[in-house]
Coordinates of C-alpha atoms and ligand atoms in Angstrom, one line a residue:
X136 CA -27.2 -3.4 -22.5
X137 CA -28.5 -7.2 -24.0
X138 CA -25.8 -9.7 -23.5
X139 CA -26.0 -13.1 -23.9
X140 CA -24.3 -15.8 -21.1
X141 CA -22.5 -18.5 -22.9
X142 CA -24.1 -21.3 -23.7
X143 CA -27.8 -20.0 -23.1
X144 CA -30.3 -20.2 -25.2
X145 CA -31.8 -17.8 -27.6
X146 CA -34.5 -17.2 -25.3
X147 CA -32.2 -16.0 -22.0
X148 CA -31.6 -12.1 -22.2
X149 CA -28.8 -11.1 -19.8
X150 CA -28.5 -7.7 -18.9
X151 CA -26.9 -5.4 -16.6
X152 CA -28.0 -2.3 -14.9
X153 CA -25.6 0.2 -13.8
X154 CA -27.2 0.8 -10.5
X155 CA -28.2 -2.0 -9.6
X156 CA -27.0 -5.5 -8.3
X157 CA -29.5 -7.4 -10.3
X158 CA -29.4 -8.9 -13.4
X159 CA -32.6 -9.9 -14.8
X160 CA -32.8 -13.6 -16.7
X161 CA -36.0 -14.5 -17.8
X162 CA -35.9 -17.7 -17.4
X163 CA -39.6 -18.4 -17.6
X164 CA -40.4 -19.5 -20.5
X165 CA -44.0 -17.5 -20.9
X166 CA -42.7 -14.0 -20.2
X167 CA -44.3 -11.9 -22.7
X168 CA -41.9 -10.8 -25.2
X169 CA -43.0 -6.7 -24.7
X170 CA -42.0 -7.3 -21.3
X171 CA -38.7 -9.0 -22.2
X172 CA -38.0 -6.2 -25.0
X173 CA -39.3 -3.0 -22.9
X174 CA -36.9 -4.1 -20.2
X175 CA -34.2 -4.8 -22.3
X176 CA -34.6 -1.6 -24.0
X177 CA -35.1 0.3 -21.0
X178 CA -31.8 -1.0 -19.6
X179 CA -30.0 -0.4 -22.7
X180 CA -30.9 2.8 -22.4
X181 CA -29.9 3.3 -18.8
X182 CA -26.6 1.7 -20.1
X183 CA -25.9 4.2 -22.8
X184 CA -26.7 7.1 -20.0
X185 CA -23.9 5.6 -17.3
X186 CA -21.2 5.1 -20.4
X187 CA -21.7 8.5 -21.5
X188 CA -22.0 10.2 -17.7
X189 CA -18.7 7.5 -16.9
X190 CA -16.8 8.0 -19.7
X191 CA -17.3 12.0 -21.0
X192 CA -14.1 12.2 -22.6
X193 CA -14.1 8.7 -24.7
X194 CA -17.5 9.3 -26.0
X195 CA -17.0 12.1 -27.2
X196 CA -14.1 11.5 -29.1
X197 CA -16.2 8.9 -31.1
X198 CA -19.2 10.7 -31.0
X199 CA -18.2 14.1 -32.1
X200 CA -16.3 12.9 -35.3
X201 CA -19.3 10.6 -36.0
X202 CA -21.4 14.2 -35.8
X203 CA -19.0 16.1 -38.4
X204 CA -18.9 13.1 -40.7
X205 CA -23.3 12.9 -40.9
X206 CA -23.0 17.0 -41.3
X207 CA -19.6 17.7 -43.1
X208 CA -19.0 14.6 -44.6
X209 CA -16.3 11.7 -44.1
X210 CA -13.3 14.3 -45.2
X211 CA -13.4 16.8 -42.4
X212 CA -14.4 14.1 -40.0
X213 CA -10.6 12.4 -41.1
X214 CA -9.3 15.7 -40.8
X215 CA -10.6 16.6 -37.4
X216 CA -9.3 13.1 -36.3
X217 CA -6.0 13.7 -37.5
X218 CA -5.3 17.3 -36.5
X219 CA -7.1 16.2 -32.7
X220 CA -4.4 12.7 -33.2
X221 CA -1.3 15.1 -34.3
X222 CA -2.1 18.0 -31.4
X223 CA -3.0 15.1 -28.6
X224 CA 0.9 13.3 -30.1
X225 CA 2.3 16.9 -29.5
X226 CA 1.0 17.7 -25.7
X227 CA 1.6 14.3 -24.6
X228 CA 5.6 15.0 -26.3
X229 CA 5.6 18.8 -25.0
X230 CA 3.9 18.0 -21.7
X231 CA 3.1 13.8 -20.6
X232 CA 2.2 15.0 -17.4
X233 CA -0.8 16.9 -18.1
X234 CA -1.8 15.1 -21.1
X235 CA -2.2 11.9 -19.0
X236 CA -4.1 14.1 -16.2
X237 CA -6.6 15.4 -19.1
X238 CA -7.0 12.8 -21.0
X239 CA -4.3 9.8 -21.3
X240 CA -5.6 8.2 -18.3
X241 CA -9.1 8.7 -19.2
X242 CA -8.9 6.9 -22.3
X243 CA -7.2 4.4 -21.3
X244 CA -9.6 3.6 -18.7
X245 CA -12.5 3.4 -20.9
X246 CA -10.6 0.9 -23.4
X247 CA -9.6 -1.2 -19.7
X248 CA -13.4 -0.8 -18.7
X249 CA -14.6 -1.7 -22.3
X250 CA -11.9 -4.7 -23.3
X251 CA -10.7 -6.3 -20.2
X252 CA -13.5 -5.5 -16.9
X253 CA -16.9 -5.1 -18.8
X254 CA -16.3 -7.7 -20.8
X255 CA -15.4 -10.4 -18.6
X256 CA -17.1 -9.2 -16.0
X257 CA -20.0 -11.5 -16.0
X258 CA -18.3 -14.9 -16.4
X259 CA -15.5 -14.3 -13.8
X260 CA -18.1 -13.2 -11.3
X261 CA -19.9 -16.6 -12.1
X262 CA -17.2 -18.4 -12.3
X263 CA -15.5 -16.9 -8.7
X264 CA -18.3 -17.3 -6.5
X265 CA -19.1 -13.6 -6.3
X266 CA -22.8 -13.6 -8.1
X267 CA -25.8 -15.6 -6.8
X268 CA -28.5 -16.8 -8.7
X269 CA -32.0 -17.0 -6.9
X270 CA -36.0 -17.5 -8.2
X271 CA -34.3 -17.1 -12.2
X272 CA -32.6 -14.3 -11.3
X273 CA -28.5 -14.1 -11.6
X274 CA -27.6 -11.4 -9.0
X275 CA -24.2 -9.9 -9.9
X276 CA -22.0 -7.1 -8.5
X277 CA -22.1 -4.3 -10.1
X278 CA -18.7 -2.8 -12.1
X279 CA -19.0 0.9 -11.1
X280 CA -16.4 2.8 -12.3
X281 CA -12.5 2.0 -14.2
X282 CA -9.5 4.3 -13.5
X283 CA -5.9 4.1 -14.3
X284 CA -2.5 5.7 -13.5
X285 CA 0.9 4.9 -14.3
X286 CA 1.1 1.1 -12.7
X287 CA -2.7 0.5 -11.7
X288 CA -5.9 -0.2 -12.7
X289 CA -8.9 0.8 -9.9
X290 CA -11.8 -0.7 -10.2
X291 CA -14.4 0.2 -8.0
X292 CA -17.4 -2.3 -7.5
X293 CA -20.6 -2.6 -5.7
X294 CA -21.5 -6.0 -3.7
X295 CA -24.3 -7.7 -3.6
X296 CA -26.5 -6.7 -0.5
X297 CA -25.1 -9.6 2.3
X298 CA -21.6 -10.1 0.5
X299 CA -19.0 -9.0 3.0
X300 CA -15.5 -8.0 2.1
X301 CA -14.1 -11.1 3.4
X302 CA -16.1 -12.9 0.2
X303 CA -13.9 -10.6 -1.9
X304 CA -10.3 -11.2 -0.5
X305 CA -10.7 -14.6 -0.4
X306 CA -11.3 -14.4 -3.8
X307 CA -8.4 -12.1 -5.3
X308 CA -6.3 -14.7 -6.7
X309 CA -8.9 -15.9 -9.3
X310 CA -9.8 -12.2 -9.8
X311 CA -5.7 -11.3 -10.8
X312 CA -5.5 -14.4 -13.1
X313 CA -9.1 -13.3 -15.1
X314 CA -8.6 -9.9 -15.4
X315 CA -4.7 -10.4 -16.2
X316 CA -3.1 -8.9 -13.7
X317 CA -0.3 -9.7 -11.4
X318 CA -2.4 -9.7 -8.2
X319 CA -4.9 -8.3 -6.7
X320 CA -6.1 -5.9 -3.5
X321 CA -9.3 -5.2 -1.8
X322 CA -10.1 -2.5 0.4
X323 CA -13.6 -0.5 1.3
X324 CA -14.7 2.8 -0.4
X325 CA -17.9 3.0 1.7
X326 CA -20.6 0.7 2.8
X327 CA -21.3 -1.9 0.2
X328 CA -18.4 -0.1 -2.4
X329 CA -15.1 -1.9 -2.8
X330 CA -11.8 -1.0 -4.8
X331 CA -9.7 -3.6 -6.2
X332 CA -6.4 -2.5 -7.2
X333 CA -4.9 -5.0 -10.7
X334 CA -1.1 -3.9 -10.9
X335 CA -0.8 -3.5 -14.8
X336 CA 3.5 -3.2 -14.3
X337 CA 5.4 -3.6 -10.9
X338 CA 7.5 -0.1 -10.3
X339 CA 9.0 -2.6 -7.7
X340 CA 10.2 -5.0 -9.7
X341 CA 14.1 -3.5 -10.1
X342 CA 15.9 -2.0 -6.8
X343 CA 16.0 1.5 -5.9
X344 CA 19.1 3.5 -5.4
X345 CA 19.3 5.2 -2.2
X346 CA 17.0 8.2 -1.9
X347 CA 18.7 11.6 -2.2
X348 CA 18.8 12.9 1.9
X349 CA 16.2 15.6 2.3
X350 CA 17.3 18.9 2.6
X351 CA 14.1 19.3 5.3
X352 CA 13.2 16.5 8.0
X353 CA 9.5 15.9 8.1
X354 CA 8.8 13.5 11.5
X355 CA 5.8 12.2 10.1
X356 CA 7.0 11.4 6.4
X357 CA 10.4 10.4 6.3
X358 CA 11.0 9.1 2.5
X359 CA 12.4 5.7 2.7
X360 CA 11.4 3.8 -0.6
X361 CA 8.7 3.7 -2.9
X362 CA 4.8 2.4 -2.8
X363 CA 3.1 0.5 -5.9
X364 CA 1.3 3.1 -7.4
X365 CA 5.4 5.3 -8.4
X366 CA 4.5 7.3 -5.6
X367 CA 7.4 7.8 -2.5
X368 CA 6.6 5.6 0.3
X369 CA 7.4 7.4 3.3
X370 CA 7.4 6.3 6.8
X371 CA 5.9 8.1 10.0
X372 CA 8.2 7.8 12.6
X373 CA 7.7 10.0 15.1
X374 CA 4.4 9.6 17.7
X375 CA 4.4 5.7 16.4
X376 CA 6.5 3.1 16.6
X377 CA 7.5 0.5 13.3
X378 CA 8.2 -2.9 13.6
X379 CA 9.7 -4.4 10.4
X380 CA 9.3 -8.4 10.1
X381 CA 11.2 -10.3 7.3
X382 CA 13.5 -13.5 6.6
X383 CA 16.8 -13.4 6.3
X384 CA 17.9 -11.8 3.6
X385 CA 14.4 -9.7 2.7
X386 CA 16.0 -6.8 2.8
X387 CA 15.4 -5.7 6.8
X388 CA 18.4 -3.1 6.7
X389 CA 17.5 -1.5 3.6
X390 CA 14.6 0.0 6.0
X391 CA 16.6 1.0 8.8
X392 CA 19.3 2.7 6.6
X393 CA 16.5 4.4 4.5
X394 CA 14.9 5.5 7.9
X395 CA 18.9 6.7 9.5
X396 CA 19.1 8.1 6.0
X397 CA 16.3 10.4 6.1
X398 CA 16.7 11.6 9.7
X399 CA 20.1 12.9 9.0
X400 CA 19.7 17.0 8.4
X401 CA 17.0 16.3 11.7
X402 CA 20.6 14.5 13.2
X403 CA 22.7 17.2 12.5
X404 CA 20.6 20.1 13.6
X405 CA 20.1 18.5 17.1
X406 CA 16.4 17.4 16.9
X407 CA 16.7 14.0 16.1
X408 CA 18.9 11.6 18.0
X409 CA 19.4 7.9 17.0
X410 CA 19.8 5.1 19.2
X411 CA 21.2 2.4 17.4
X412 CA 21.4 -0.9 18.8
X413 CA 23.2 -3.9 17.0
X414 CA 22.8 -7.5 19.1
X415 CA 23.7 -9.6 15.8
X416 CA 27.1 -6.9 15.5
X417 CA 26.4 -6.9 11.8
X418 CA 23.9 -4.3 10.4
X419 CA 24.5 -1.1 12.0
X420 CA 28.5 -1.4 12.8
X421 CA 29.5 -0.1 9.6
X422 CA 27.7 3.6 10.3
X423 CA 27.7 3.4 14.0
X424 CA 29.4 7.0 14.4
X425 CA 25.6 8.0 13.1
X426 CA 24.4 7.5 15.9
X427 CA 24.2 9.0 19.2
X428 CA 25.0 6.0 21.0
X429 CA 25.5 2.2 19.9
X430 CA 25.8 -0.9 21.6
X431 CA 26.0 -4.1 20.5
X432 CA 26.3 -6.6 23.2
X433 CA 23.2 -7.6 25.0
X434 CA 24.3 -5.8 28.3
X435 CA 24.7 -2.4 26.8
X436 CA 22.2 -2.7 24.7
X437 CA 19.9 -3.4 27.5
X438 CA 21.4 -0.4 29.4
X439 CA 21.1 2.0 26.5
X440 CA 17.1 0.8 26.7
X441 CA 16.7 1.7 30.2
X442 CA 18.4 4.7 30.3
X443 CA 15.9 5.5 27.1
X444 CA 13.2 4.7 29.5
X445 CA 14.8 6.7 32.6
X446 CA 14.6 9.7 30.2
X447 CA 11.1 9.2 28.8
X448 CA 9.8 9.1 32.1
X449 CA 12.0 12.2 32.9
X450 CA 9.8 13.9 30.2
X451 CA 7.1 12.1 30.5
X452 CA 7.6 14.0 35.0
X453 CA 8.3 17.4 32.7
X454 CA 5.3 17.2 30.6
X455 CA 2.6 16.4 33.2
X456 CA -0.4 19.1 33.1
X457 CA 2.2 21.0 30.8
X458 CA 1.3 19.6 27.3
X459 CA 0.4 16.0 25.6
X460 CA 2.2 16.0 22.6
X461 CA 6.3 16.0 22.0
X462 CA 7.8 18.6 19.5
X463 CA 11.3 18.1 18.7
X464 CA 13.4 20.9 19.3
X465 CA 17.2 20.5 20.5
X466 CA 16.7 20.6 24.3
X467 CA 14.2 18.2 23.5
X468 CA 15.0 15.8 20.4
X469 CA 13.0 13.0 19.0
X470 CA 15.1 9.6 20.2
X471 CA 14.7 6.9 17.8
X472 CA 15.9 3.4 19.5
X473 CA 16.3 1.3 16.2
X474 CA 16.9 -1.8 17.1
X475 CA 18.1 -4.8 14.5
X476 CA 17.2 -8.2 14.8
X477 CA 15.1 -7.6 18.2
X478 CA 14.7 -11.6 19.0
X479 CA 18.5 -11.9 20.2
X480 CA 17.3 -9.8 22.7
X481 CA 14.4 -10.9 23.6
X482 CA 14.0 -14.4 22.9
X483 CA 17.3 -16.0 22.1
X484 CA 19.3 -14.3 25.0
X485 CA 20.2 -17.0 27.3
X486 CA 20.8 -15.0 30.0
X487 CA 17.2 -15.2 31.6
X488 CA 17.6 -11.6 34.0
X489 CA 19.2 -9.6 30.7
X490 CA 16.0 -10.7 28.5
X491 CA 13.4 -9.7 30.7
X492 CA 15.2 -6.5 31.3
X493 CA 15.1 -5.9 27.6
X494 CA 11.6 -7.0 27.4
X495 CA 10.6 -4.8 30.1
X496 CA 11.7 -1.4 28.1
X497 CA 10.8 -2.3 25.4
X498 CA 7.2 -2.8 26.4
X499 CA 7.6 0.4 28.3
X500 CA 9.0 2.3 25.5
X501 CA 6.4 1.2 23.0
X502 CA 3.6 1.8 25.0
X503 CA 4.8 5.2 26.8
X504 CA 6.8 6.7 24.4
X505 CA 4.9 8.6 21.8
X506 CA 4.2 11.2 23.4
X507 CA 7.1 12.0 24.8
X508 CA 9.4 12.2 21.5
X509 CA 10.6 8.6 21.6
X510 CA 10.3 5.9 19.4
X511 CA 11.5 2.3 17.9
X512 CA 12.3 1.1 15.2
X513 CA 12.7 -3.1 15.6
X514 CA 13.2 -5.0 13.2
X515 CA 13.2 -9.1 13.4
X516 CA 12.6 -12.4 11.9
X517 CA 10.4 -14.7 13.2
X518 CA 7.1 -12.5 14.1
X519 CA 5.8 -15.3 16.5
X520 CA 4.3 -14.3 19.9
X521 CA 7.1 -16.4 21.7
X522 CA 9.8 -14.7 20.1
X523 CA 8.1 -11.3 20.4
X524 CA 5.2 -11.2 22.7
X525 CA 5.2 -7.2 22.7
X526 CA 4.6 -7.0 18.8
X527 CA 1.0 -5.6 19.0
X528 CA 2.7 -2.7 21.3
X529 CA 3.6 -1.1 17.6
X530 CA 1.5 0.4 15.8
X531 CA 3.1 0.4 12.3
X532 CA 4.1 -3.0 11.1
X533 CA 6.0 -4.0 7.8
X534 CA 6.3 -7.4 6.2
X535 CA 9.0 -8.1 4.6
X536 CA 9.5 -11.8 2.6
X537 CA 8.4 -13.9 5.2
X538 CA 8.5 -18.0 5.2
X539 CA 5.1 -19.5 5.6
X540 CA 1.9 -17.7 5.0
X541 CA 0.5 -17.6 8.6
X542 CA 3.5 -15.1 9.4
X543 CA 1.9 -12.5 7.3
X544 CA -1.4 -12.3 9.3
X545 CA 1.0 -12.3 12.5
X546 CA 2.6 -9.4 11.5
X547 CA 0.1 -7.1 9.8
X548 CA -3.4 -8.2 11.9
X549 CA -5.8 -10.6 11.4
X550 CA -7.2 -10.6 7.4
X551 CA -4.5 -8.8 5.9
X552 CA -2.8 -11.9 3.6
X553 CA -6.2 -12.1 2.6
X554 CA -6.2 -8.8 1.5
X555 CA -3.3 -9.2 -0.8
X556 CA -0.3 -9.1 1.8
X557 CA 1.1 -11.7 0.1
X558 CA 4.3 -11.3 2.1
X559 CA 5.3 -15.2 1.2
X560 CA 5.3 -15.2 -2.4
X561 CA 7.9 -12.1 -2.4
X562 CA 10.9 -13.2 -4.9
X563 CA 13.8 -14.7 -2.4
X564 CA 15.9 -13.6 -5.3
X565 CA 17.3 -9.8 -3.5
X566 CA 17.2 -8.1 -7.1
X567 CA 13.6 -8.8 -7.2
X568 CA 12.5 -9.3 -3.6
X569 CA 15.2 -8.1 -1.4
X570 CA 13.3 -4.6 0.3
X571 CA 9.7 -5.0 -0.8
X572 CA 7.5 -5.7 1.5
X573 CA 3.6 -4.8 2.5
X574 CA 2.7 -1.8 5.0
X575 CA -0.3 -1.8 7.0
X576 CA -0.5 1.7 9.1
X577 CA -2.2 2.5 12.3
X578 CA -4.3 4.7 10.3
X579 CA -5.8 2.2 7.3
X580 CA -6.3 -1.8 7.5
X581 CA -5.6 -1.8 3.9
X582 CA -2.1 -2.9 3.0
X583 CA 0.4 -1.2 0.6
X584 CA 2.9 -3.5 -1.8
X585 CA 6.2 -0.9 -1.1
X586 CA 9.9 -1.5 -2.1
X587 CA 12.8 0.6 0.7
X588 CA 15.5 2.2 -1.3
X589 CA 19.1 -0.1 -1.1
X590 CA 21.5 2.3 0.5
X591 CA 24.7 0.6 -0.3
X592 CA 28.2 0.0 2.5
X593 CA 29.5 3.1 -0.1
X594 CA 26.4 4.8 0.6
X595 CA 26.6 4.5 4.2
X596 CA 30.0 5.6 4.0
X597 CA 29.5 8.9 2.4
X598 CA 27.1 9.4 5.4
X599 CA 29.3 8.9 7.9
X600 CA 31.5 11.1 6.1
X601 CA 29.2 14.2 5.7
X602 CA 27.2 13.6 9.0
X603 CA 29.4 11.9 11.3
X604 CA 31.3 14.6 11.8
X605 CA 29.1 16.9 14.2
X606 CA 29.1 15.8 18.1
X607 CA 25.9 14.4 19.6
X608 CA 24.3 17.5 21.7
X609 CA 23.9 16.3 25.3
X610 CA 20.0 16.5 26.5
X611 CA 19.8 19.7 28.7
X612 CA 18.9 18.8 32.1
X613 CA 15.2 18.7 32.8
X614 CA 15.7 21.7 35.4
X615 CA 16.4 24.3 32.6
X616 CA 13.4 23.5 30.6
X617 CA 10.5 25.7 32.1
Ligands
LIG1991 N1 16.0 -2.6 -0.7 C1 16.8 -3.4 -1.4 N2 16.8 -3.4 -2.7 C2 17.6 -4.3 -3.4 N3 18.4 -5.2 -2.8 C3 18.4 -5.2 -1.4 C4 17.6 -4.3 -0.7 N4 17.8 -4.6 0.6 C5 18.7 -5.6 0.7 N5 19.1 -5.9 -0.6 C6 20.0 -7.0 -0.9 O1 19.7 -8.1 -0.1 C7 20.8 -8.5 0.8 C8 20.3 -8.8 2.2 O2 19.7 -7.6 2.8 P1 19.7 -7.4 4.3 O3 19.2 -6.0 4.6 O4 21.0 -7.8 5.0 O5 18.7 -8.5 4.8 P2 18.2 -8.8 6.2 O6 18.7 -7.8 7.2 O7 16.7 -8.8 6.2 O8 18.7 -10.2 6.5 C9 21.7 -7.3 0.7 O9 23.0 -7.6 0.9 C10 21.5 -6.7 -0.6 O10 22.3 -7.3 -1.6
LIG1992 MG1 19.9 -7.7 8.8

């Protein structure tokens, strides 16, 4: 493939090779030209060979018709264009789903690859920092592959041998703004391969009614919202513990309730109980007969955590050199201590003895309690160390809008703003920002843009009017278990 770089002159041949990160430019002047044209040819060639092996689908829909016009002539190949155009019209009417799967997203790919990536590749690599040029020789990554679904655009890239991945996420702001797109997220493929993920439309951008409840509980996928790419963001909540971080206003409860939400058929059939506690007296109050116990003033609430504690270590006796792992079941439920705004507890209580009590739980109940069928769910504002030293103790962090840009890194681990957590620049405005937020899990450094679903005061009321209703089961006493 011969391109030309702006602004060169006649003599500078530019050219790409699909597997490699090289790109040759002759720039001495007494390269023989067979040398120049036999390369050039050879990686035209090698060009035409990755497009087709790429991109099956898109050439042959121009290849094929070009075929029946050289045999046939140019009136069967216009009517094997239109029947293909009326029958591809009909399957994506009849049946979107698979038409996209076969071919929609295919095609679309190649026109993204084609018109927005391969075409600006080169200058936006310049132009970001990302190529080097040494001896004559531009070196640029190499634009592997293009695919698309509903929302995103994936482009998968090789680096230059010695470029690290922190070269790239320092660079995905000027990658969004050339390649159009709203922003822009790195994460590793394998050694030397990157993805970048360009949002084409935000499935975030409106709020999301309250999920319907489940009529099954899964622990380790409770639905709570929605991710980036349309599909349902769920949240692990049992064997981890999630710590949600966001201003005021970013839409903190909209986790919690999606979280109680989920967990209600679990509620109900004894296997999940919820331990909700309130310091601030405002989020939780409206559904507090969900849960098997509330409290809102900083002495119960630091009594409810240590009599969580008293029973973890209970199991935890129970457990020894029996088994390692908790499985809910009703004389053993999963206990899920969600506690909202955490800091009044542990950082703005005044009363010295009653916040290191709290402290001391907590720490004991993050770091102990997996196993055992307990877990927290904490959410706060101000994700500094001084207001919660214990915040590395959970493994599942969310950020929410947060106020300055060194929060986000706080919050999710070292390099994720740089990643594309960009946690700050969420919309203050709670139609467009209030809920979404950026996920980092235990099990991936690479954070996901997610919006929770709202679930509304009538929401929480017809909860509390269909769940309410059923007593908390009492924990049998540890003697009866064998
Ligand atoms: N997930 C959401 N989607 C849309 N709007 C939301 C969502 N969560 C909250 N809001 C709106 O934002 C306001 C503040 O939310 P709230 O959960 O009280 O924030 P926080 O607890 O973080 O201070 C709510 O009253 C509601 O109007
Ligand atoms: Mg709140």
């Amino acid at each position: 493939m011969l391109r030309k770089l702006p602004g060169d002159t006649a003599r500078d041949l530019v050219s790409t090779t699909p597997d490699t990160a090289i790109v040759f430019r002759p720039t001495v002047v007494n390269t023989p030209a067979i040398v120049v044209i036999v390369i050039a040819l050879w990686r035209f060639l090698a060009g035409i060979v990755h497009t087709v092996w790429r991109h099956p689908t898109a050439v042959a829909s121009l290849l094929v018709p070009a075929a029946v016009a050289v045999r046939y002539g140019w009136t069967w190949a216009g009517l094997l264009v239109g029947s293909v155009l009326v029958l591809g019209v009909v399957w994506a009417l009849l049946h979107r789903v698979s038409f996209l799967a076969v071919a929609g997203w295919r095609l679309l790919a190649f026109w993204r690859w084609m018109w927005i990536y391969r075409r600006h590749w080169q200058p936006v690599m310049v132009i970001a920092g990302l190529s080097k040029v040494m001896k004559g020789r531009d070196y640029l990554p190499v634009l592997v592959r293009v695919s698309c679904d509903d929302f995103t655009d994936r482009v998968t890239v090789k680096m230059l041998s010695g470029q690290s991945v922190e070269d790239w996420a320092k660079r995905t702001d000027h990658l969004a703004h050339a390649f159009g797109a709203l922003s822009c997220r790195v994460s590793i493929v394998r050694a030397g391969r990157l993805l970048l993920t360009f949002p084409r439309r935000d499935p975030l951008a409106t709020p999301i009614e309250a999920l319907p409840i489940p009529p099954a509980v899964d622990l380790g996928a409770v639905p709570v919202g929605k991710r980036e790419d349309g599909r349902p963001w769920t949240l692990k909540l049992h064997g981890t513990h999630v710590l949600v971080a966001g201003a005021t206003g970013s839409g903190k409860g909209s986790i919690i309730w999606s979280a109680v939400r989920g967990l209600l058929p679990a509620v109900r059939a004894g296997l999940v109980q919820i331990i909700g506690l309130d310091p601030k007296l405002m989020e939780l109050s409206y559904g507090r007969e969900l849960f098997h116990r509330y409290a809102s003033s900083p002495e119960e609430c630091a009594d409810a955590l240590e009599e969580t504690v008293a029973l973890m270590h209970d199991r935890a006796g129970l457990y020894a050199g029996h088994q390692r792992s908790h499985t809910p079941s009703v004389a053993y439920p999963f206990v899920l201590v969600v506690v909202d705004e955490v800091a009044f507890l542990t950082a703005y209580q005044t009363d010295k003895h009653l916040r290191e009590r709290v402290k001391a739980a907590l720490a004991t109940l993050t770091t102990q309690g997996r196993a055992v069928g307990v877990g927290v769910l904490a959410a706060l504002q101000d994700p500094r160390k001084e207001v919660m030293s214990i915040r590395n103790l959970f493994p599942d962090k969310i950020a929410l809008r947060l106020d300055e840009s060194e929060q986000v890194d706080m919050v999710l681990g070292e390099g994720a703003r740089d990643r594309g957590a960009l946690a700050d620049q969420i919309s203050p405005i709670p139609e467009r920002g209030a809920g979404v937020g950026f996920v980092r899990l235990e099990t991936s450094p690479d954070p996901v843009r997610v919006r929770a679903a709202y679930v509304c005061d009538a929401d929480i009321h017809a909860m509390v009017a269909e769940f309410a209703s059923s007593p908390a089961l009492p924990e049998v006493p540890s003697e009866e278990v064998a």
